[in-house]
XYZ file of C-alpha atoms in Angstrom:
263
model
C -2.457 53.974 -2.897
C -3.109 57.672 -3.440
C -3.447 57.374 -7.212
C -5.516 54.189 -7.479
C -7.476 54.213 -4.209
C -7.630 57.571 -2.436
C -8.245 59.843 -5.443
C -11.094 57.748 -6.952
C -12.786 57.546 -3.529
C -12.427 61.303 -3.012
C -13.854 61.880 -6.498
C -16.892 59.691 -5.735
C -17.502 61.461 -2.413
C -17.226 64.910 -4.010
C -19.632 64.267 -6.904
C -22.146 62.748 -4.467
C -22.689 66.307 -3.181
C -23.133 67.840 -6.653
C -26.128 68.183 -8.954
C -26.826 66.093 -12.017
C -26.064 67.727 -15.364
C -28.809 68.281 -17.907
C -27.345 65.707 -20.307
C -25.569 63.582 -17.720
C -22.383 64.228 -15.848
C -22.341 66.701 -12.971
C -22.773 70.386 -12.296
C -20.569 72.155 -9.755
C -23.545 73.045 -7.541
C -23.530 71.804 -3.948
C -26.625 69.879 -2.815
C -27.735 67.300 -0.241
C -30.624 66.028 -2.370
C -28.697 62.925 -3.417
C -28.599 61.787 0.211
C -32.103 62.908 1.167
C -33.367 60.880 -1.812
C -32.061 57.751 -0.089
C -35.133 57.933 2.176
C -37.319 57.192 -0.829
C -39.323 54.035 0.057
C -38.476 52.498 -3.322
C -34.757 52.807 -2.653
C -35.291 51.604 0.893
C -36.927 48.395 -0.346
C -34.028 47.747 -2.727
C -31.452 48.279 0.022
C -33.390 46.070 2.450
C -33.791 43.324 -0.182
C -30.049 43.493 -0.854
C -29.227 43.123 2.850
C -31.643 40.205 3.270
C -30.280 38.415 0.188
C -26.682 39.008 1.337
C -27.598 37.628 4.778
C -29.091 34.432 3.357
C -26.180 34.031 0.948
C -23.704 34.307 3.834
C -25.704 31.929 6.037
C -26.081 29.237 3.363
C -22.402 29.497 2.402
C -21.478 29.150 6.098
C -23.718 26.115 6.651
C -22.200 24.385 3.621
C -18.614 25.503 4.138
C -18.231 24.760 7.852
C -18.584 20.943 7.690
C -16.832 20.946 4.315
C -13.828 22.760 5.847
C -13.760 20.336 8.785
C -13.596 17.364 6.407
C -10.948 19.141 4.346
C -8.831 19.844 7.439
C -8.646 16.082 8.135
C -6.801 15.473 4.856
C -3.043 15.574 4.594
C -1.445 18.840 3.482
C -0.865 17.360 0.046
C -4.521 16.523 -0.548
C -5.710 19.752 1.103
C -3.817 21.744 -1.510
C -5.281 19.619 -4.299
C -8.844 20.080 -2.981
C -8.358 23.843 -2.659
C -7.127 23.849 -6.256
C -10.333 22.070 -7.333
C -12.373 24.711 -5.491
C -10.541 27.550 -7.232
C -10.398 25.860 -10.646
C -13.809 27.158 -11.834
C -12.580 30.721 -11.214
C -10.205 30.285 -14.138
C -13.319 30.512 -16.318
C -15.156 33.800 -16.677
C -17.925 34.189 -14.089
C -20.509 35.291 -16.665
C -19.842 32.213 -18.798
C -20.414 29.906 -15.814
C -23.595 31.735 -14.770
C -24.933 31.548 -18.315
C -24.194 27.839 -18.202
C -26.412 27.515 -15.130
C -29.016 29.621 -16.919
C -29.114 27.073 -19.746
C -29.526 24.269 -17.202
C -32.250 25.904 -15.074
C -34.370 27.778 -17.616
C -37.814 26.526 -18.684
C -36.354 24.867 -21.794
C -33.183 23.844 -19.975
C -31.676 20.456 -19.220
C -33.497 19.812 -15.911
C -36.975 20.679 -17.168
C -36.414 18.787 -20.426
C -35.426 15.589 -18.600
C -38.292 15.848 -16.093
C -40.807 16.447 -18.891
C -39.568 13.447 -20.904
C -39.724 11.239 -17.798
C -43.271 12.409 -17.119
C -42.380 13.672 -13.655
C -43.870 17.092 -14.423
C -46.520 18.208 -16.894
C -45.170 21.725 -17.406
C -41.777 23.372 -16.876
C -40.812 24.427 -13.359
C -39.913 28.104 -13.135
C -36.418 28.190 -11.669
C -34.830 31.132 -13.472
C -35.446 34.860 -13.117
C -36.528 34.683 -9.481
C -35.029 35.743 -6.148
C -34.291 32.062 -5.526
C -32.243 31.846 -8.727
C -30.338 34.974 -7.724
C -29.656 33.472 -4.292
C -28.416 30.256 -5.922
C -26.104 32.266 -8.185
C -24.749 34.205 -5.201
C -24.015 31.039 -3.228
C -22.435 29.355 -6.253
C -20.208 32.349 -7.046
C -19.149 33.245 -3.482
C -18.884 29.823 -1.828
C -15.043 29.638 -2.200
C -14.669 32.948 -0.352
C -16.229 31.313 2.703
C -14.314 28.038 2.431
C -10.801 29.482 2.266
C -10.800 31.542 5.522
C -12.756 28.825 7.336
C -10.314 26.145 6.237
C -7.420 28.335 7.373
C -9.022 28.855 10.796
C -10.091 25.233 11.314
C -6.673 23.907 10.237
C -5.122 25.817 13.159
C -7.364 24.171 15.770
C -5.552 22.642 18.722
C -7.245 19.250 18.953
C -5.749 18.680 22.417
C -8.284 21.241 23.684
C -11.105 19.204 22.162
C -9.757 16.047 23.781
C -9.486 17.866 27.106
C -13.118 18.967 26.837
C -14.206 15.360 26.244
C -12.052 14.167 29.166
C -13.785 16.710 31.413
C -17.173 15.290 30.488
C -18.305 17.797 27.857
C -20.724 16.459 25.283
C -20.128 16.885 21.556
C -22.578 19.803 21.444
C -20.989 21.571 24.430
C -17.524 20.989 22.988
C -18.583 22.531 19.703
C -20.225 25.641 21.167
C -17.716 26.249 23.971
C -14.431 25.211 22.343
C -14.560 24.780 18.577
C -16.907 27.650 17.658
C -15.053 30.357 19.659
C -11.711 29.237 18.222
C -13.003 29.345 14.631
C -14.987 32.581 15.066
C -12.356 34.752 13.303
C -12.550 32.480 10.242
C -16.349 32.621 10.322
C -16.320 36.405 10.509
C -13.686 36.753 7.771
C -15.622 34.427 5.466
C -18.892 36.208 6.201
C -17.367 39.564 5.275
C -15.931 38.189 2.038
C -19.360 36.832 1.088
C -21.705 39.455 2.547
C -20.059 42.577 1.086
C -19.777 41.306 -2.534
C -23.372 40.046 -2.316
C -24.576 43.628 -1.929
C -23.181 44.847 -5.235
C -22.896 41.732 -7.439
C -25.266 43.216 -10.012
C -24.175 40.877 -12.816
C -25.455 37.846 -10.870
C -28.861 39.483 -10.405
C -28.917 40.414 -14.099
C -28.130 36.889 -15.343
C -29.951 34.739 -12.781
C -32.699 37.179 -11.810
C -33.320 38.516 -15.291
C -33.709 42.050 -13.966
C -36.503 40.981 -11.608
C -34.182 41.033 -8.576
C -32.965 44.612 -8.305
C -30.187 44.900 -5.738
C -28.031 47.736 -4.481
C -25.388 46.963 -7.087
C -27.989 47.109 -9.872
C -29.255 50.409 -8.489
C -25.777 51.935 -8.532
C -25.088 50.610 -12.039
C -28.407 51.915 -13.383
C -27.873 55.362 -11.854
C -24.512 55.663 -13.620
C -25.246 53.885 -16.906
C -28.992 54.177 -17.594
C -30.238 57.247 -15.732
C -26.854 58.988 -16.172
C -27.319 60.388 -12.688
C -23.736 60.231 -11.477
C -24.276 62.157 -8.210
C -27.066 59.787 -7.147
C -25.011 56.728 -8.054
C -22.063 58.192 -6.148
C -24.250 58.749 -3.068
C -25.331 55.103 -3.079
C -21.688 54.104 -3.536
C -20.657 56.195 -0.527
C -23.315 54.511 1.607
C -21.988 51.114 0.510
C -18.415 52.178 1.323
C -19.427 53.400 4.793
C -21.280 50.156 5.469
C -18.206 48.167 4.337
C -15.916 50.170 6.644
C -18.242 49.544 9.604
C -18.206 45.800 8.956
C -14.403 45.808 8.602
C -14.116 47.672 11.895
C -16.192 44.975 13.561
C -13.864 42.389 12.078
C -10.812 44.105 13.593
C -12.562 44.008 16.967
C -12.990 40.241 16.624
C -9.322 39.967 15.658
C -8.317 41.931 18.761
C -10.405 39.642 20.940
C -8.640 36.663 19.397
C -5.231 38.197 20.209
C -6.247 38.866 23.785
C -7.401 35.254 24.157
């Protein structure tokens, strides 16, 4: 833990307070400019866009995964395991290869546009790639399993006698959902949201492939500071902000877990 986790984090925090070297690297000169630069409106727009995109990614994954997990929970244990295997099967193939496959399908000269043009449905190709929408699609496609697995685990533990009791007491389906089912599955919702929201902030490779560099996110900003601008202290400062934000979200998750234990 010290060698592979603590020391790298300490190193990142330390260089975030140092100055950039003339030819890259760092100079052992203390400064706060790397953090004051975070107030730059350009950086602020990138961070805000990243948060908004991560929010929509989490919401769409939740809306798809929640009913999907309910259907999955109705299967026998044998078939549940098989379905989970099918969900995880694409992860045995490199993520970049799968995203490039979608790129070939969605681009202007891709499969969808080619078929629609030949059928006469459209007169010119529909722009689907290299937009924020394409980046959002890539995020949902790549992170969907991370929402399904914790939700399925939470929903599978539901005590259906409580749902039957709610119906016996005259509760409607909507009231039963919001007052019984939703509170009981809230830990799974929160766990899935964390596992989708946090990676969405720094999944720069998805923005590069699906957004074509037009959708700059926090992860792209950090990567460019280290690799292109060779400004390690600035990239480290952005990384520290991302780490702090992640720790805050994880702390909120532990609060939800404590509430579940108390219940």
